[in-house]
PDB file of C-alpha atoms in Angstrom:
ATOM      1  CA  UNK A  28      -8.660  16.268  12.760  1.00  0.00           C
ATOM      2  CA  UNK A  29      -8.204  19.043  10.478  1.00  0.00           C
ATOM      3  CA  UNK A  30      -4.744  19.366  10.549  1.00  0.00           C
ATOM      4  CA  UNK A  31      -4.542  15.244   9.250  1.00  0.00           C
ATOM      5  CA  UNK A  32      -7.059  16.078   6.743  1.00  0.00           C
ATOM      6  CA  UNK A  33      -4.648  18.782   5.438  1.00  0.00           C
ATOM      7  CA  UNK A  34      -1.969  16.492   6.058  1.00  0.00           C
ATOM      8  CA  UNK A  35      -3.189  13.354   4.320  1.00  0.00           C
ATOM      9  CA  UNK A  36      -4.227  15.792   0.848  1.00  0.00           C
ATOM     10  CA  UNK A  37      -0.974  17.350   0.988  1.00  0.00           C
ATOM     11  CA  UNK A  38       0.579  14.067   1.011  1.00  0.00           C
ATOM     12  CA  UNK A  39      -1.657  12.248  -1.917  1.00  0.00           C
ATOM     13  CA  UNK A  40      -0.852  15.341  -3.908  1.00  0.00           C
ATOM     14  CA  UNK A  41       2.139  15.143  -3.802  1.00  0.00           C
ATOM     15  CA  UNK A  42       2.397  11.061  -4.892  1.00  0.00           C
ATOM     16  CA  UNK A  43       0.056  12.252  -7.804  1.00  0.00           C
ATOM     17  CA  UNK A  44       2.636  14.852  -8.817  1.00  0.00           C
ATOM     18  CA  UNK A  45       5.438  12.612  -8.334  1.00  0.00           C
ATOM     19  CA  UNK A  46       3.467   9.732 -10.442  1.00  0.00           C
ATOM     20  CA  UNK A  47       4.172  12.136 -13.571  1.00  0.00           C
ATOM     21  CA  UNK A  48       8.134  11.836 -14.107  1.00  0.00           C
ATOM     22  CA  UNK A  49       9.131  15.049 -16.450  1.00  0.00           C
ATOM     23  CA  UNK A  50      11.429  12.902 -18.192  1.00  0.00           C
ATOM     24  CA  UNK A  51       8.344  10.773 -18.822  1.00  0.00           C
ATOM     25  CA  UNK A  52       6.301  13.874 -20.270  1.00  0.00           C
ATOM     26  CA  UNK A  53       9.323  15.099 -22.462  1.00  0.00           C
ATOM     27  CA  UNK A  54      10.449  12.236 -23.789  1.00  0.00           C
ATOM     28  CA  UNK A  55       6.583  11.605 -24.698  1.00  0.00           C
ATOM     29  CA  UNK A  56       5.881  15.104 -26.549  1.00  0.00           C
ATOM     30  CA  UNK A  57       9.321  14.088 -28.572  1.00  0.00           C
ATOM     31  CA  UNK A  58       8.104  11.226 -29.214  1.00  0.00           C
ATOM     32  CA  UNK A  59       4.967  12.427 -30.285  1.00  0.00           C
ATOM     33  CA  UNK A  60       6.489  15.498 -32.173  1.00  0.00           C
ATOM     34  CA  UNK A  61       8.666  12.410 -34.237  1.00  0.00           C
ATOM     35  CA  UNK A  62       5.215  11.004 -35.718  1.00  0.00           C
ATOM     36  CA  UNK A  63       3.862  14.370 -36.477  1.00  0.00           C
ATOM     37  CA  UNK A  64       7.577  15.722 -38.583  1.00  0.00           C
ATOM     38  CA  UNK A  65       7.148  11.631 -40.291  1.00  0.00           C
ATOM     39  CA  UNK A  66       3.381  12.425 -41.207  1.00  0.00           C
ATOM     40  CA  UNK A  67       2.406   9.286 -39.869  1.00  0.00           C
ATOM     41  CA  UNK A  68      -1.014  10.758 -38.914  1.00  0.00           C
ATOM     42  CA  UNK A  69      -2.953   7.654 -37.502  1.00  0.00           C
ATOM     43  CA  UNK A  70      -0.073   6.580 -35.625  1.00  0.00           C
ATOM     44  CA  UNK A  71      -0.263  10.166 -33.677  1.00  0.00           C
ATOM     45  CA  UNK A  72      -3.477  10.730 -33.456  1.00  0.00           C
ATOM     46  CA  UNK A  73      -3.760   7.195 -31.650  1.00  0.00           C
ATOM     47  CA  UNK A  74      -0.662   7.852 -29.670  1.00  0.00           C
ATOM     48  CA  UNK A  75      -2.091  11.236 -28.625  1.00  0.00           C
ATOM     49  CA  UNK A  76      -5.506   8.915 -27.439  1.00  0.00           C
ATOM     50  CA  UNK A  77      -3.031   6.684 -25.504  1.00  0.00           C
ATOM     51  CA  UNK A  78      -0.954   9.870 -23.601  1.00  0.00           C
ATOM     52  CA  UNK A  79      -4.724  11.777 -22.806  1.00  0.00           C
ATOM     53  CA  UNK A  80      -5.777   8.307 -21.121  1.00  0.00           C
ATOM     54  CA  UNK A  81      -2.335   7.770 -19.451  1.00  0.00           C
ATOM     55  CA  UNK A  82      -2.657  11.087 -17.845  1.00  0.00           C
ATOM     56  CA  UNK A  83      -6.413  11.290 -17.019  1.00  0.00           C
ATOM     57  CA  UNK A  84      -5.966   7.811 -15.055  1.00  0.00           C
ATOM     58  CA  UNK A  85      -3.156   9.316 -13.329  1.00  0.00           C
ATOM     59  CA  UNK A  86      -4.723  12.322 -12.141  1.00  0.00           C
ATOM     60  CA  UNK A  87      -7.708  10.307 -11.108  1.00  0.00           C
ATOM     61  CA  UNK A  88      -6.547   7.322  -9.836  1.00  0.00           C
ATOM     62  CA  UNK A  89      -3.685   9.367  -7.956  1.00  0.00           C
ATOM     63  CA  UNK A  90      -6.454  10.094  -5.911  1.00  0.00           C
ATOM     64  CA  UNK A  91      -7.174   6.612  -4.877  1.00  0.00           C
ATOM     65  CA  UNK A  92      -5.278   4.425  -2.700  1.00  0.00           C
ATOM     66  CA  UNK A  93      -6.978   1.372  -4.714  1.00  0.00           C
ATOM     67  CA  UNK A  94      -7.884  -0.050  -7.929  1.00  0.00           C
ATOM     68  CA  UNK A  95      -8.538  -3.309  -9.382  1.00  0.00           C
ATOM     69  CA  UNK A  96      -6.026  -5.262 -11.490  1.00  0.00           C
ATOM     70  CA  UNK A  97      -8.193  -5.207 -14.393  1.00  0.00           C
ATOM     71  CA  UNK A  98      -8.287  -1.168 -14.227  1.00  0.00           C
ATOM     72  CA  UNK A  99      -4.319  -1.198 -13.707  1.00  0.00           C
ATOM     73  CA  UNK A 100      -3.608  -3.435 -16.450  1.00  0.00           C
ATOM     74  CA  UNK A 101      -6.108  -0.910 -19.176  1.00  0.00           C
ATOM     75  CA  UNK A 102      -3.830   1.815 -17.506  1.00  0.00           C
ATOM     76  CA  UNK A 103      -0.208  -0.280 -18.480  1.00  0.00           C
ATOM     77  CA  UNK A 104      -1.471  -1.205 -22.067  1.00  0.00           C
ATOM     78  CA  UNK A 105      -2.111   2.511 -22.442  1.00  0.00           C
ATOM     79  CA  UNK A 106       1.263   3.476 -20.857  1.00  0.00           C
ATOM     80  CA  UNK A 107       3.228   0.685 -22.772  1.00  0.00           C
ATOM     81  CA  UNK A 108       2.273   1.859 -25.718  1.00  0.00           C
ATOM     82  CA  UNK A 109       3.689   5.189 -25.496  1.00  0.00           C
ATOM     83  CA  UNK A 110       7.188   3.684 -24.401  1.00  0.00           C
ATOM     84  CA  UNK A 111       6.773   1.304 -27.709  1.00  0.00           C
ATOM     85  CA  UNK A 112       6.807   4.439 -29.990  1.00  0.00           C
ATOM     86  CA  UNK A 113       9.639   5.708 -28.706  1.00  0.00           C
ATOM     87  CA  UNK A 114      11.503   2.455 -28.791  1.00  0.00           C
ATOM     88  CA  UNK A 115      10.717   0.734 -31.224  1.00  0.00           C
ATOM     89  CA  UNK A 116      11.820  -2.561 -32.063  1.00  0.00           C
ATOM     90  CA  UNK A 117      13.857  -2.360 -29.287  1.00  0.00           C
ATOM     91  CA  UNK A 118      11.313  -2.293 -26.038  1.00  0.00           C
ATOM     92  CA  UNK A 119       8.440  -5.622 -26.124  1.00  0.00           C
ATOM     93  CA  UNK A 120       5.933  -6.044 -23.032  1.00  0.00           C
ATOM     94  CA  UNK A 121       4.539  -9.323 -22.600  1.00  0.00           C
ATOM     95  CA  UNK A 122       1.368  -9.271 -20.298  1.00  0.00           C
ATOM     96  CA  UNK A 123      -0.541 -12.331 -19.539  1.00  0.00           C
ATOM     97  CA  UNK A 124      -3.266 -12.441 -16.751  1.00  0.00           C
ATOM     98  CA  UNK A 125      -5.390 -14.633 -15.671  1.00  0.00           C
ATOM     99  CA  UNK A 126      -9.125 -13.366 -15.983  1.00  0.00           C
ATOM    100  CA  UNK A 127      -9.902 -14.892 -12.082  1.00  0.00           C
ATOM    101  CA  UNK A 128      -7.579 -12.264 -10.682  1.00  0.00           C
ATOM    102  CA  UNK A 129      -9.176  -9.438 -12.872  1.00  0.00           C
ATOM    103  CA  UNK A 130     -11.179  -8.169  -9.681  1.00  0.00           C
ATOM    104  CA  UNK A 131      -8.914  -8.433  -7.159  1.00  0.00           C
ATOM    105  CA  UNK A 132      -7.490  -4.626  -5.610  1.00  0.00           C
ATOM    106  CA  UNK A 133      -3.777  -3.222  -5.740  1.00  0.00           C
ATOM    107  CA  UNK A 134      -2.863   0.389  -4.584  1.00  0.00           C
ATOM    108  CA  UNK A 135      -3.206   2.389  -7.437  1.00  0.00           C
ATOM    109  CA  UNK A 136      -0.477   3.185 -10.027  1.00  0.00           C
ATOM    110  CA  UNK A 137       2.219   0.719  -8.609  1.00  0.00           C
ATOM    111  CA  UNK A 138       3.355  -1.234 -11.989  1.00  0.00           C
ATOM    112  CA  UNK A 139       4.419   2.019 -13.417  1.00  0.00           C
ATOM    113  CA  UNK A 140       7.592   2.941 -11.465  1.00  0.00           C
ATOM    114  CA  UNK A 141       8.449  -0.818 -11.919  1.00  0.00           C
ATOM    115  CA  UNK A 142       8.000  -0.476 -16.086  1.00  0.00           C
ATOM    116  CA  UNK A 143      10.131   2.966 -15.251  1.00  0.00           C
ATOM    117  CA  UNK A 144      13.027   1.030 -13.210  1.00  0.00           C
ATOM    118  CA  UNK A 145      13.453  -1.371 -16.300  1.00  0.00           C
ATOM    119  CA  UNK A 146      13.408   1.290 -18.642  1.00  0.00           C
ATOM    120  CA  UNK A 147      15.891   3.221 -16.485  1.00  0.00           C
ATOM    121  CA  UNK A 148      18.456   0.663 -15.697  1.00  0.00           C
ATOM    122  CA  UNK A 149      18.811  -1.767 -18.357  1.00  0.00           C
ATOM    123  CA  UNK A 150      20.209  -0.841 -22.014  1.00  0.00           C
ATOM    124  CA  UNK A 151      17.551  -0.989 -24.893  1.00  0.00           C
ATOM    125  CA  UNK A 152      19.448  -1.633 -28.273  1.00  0.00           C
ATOM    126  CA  UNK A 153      18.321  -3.294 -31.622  1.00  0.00           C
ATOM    127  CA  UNK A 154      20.826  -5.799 -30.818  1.00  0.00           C
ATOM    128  CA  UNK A 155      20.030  -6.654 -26.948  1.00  0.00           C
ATOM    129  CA  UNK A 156      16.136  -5.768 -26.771  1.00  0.00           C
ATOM    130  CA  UNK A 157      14.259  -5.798 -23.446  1.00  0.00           C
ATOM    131  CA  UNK A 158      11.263  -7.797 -23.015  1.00  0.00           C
ATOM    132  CA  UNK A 159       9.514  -6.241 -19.743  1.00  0.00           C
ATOM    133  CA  UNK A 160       7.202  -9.473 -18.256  1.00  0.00           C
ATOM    134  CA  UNK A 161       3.760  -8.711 -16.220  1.00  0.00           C
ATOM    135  CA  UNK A 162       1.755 -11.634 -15.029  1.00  0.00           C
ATOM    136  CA  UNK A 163      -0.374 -13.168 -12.483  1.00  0.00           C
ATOM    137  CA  UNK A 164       0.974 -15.693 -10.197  1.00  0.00           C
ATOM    138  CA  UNK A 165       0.162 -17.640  -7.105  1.00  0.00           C
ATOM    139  CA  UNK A 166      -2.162 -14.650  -5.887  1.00  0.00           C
ATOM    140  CA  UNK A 167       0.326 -11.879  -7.053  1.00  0.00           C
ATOM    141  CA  UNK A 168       1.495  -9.791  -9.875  1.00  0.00           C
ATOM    142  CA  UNK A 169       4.547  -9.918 -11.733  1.00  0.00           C
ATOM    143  CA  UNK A 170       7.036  -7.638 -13.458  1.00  0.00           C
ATOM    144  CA  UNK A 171      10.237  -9.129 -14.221  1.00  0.00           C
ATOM    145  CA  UNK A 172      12.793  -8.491 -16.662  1.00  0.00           C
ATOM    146  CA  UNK A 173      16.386  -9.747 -17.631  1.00  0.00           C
ATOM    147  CA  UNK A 174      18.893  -7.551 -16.662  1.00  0.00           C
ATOM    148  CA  UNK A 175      21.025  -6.034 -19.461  1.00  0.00           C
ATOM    149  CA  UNK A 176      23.805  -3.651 -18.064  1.00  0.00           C
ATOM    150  CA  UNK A 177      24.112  -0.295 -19.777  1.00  0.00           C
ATOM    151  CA  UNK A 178      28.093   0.637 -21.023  1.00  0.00           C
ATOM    152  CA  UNK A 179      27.189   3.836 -18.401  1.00  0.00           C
ATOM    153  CA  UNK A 180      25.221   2.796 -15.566  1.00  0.00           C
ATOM    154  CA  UNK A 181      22.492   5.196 -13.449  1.00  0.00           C
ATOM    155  CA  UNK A 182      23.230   4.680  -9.810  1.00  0.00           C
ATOM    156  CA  UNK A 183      20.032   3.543  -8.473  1.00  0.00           C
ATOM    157  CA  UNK A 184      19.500   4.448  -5.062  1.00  0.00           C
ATOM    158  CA  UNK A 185      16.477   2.321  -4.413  1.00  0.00           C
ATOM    159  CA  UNK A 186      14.247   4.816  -3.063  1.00  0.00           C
ATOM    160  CA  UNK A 187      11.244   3.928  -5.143  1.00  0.00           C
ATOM    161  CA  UNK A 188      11.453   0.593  -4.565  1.00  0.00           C
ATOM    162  CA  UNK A 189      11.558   0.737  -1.101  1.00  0.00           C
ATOM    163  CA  UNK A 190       8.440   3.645  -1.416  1.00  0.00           C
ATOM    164  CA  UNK A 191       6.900   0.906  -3.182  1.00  0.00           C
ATOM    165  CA  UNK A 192       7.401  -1.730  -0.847  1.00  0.00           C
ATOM    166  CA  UNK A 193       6.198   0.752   2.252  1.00  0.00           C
ATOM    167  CA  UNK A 194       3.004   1.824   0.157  1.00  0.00           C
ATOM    168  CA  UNK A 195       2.117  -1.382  -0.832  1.00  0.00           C
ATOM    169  CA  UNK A 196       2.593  -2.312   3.035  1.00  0.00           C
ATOM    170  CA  UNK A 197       0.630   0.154   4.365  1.00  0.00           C
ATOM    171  CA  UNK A 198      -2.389  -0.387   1.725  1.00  0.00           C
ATOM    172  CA  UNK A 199      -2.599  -4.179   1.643  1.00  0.00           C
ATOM    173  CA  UNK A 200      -0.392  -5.353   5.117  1.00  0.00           C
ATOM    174  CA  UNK A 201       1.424  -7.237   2.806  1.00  0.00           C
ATOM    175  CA  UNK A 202       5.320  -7.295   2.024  1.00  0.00           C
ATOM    176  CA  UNK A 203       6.176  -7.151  -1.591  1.00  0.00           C
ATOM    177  CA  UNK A 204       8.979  -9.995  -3.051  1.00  0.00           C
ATOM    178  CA  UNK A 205      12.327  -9.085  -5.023  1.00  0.00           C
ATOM    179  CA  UNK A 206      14.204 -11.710  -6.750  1.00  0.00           C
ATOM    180  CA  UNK A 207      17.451 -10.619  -7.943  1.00  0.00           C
ATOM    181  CA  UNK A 208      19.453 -13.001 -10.367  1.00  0.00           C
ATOM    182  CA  UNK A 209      22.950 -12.289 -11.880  1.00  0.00           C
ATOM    183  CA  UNK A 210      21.029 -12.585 -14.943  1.00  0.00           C
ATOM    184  CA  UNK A 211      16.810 -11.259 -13.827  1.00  0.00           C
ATOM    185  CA  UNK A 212      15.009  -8.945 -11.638  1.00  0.00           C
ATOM    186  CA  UNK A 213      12.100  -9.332 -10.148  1.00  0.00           C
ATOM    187  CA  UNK A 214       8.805  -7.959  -7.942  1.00  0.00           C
ATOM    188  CA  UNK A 215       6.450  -9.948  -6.735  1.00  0.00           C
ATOM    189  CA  UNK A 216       3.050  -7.925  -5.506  1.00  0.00           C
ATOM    190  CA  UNK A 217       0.657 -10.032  -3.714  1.00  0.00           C
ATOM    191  CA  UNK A 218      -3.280  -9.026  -4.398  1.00  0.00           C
ATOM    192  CA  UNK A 219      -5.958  -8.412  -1.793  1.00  0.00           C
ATOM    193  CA  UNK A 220      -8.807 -10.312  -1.965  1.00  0.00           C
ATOM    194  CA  UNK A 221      -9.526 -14.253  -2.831  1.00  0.00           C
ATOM    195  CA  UNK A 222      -9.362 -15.638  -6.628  1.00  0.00           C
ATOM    196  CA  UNK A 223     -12.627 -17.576  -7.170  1.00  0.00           C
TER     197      UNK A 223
END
């Protein structure tokens, strides 16, 4: 018993520390040290508000293996908004929920390695902006984006997806949907619990 105690910690710690990507956290203090060399005060004193409540909900809801939508979806407008300063008129997030799904649970920090993966994969340019889509539908959640190829591509090797797809498995004994198109990708995450 004690040795799957030790086990199970050991193995949520590590997901918390793997929840904070270091390319995340530099790119973010960049990001943040940009606003402070432009003076823009209010725009870094709220984007410093927005990183302290990214992080805070990551080390405490790393701990959980659930969370409501309505607590994930605080969590992505907080986490969105730090990508937005970095890319600028280049990166938009549309995110439309229904309120009846608001209480229904998820594991715990799943739409972020999917906001991540689009960042990651799919050139962001002035010219060709991406529009990153999160919505409720038929008793599930939805991130989908268009796919824009970069000049370079990153070889994905599909490891968090499929980390993803076993998580989200094991929490909810439910299989997650992907929807490839020449042109979009898509995940579909289905919610536990009933919409009233």
């Amino acid at each position: 018993n004690e040795r799957l105690k030790t086990e199970n910690l050991s193995t949520r710690y590590n997901m918390l520390m793997g929840q904070i990507n270091p390319h995340f956290f530099f790119n973010s203090l960049n990001s943040l040290s940009m606003l402070v060399r432009e003076q823009i005060e209010q725009k870094a004193l709220d984007y410093i508000d927005q990183l302290s409540y990214t992080f805070r909900y990551i080390i405490q809801n790393g701990q959980n293996q659930k969370s409501t939508l309505e607590e994930e979806i605080e969590f992505t407008h907080a986490y969105t908004e730090i990508f937005k300063v970095r890319d600028a008129d280049k990166l938009f997030f549309e995110i439309d929920i229904d309120p009846a799904y608001m209480e229904r649970q998820m594991p715990s920090l799943a739409l972020q390695p999917l906001i991540e993966n689009a960042v990651k994969h799919n050139s962001i340019t002035r010219s060709k902006p991406l529009t990153i889509s999160i919505y409720t539908k038929d008793g599930a959640i939805v991130v989908a984006n268009p796919i824009i190829p970069k000049i370079e591509a990153e070889v994905s090797t599909g490891i968090g997806l499929q980390n993803l797809s076993s998580r989200w498995q094991m929490i909810t004994e439910k299989d997650i949907t992907v929807i490839r198109t020449d042109n979009t990708f898509e995940v579909h995450l289905p919610l536990l619990g009933e919409t009233l």
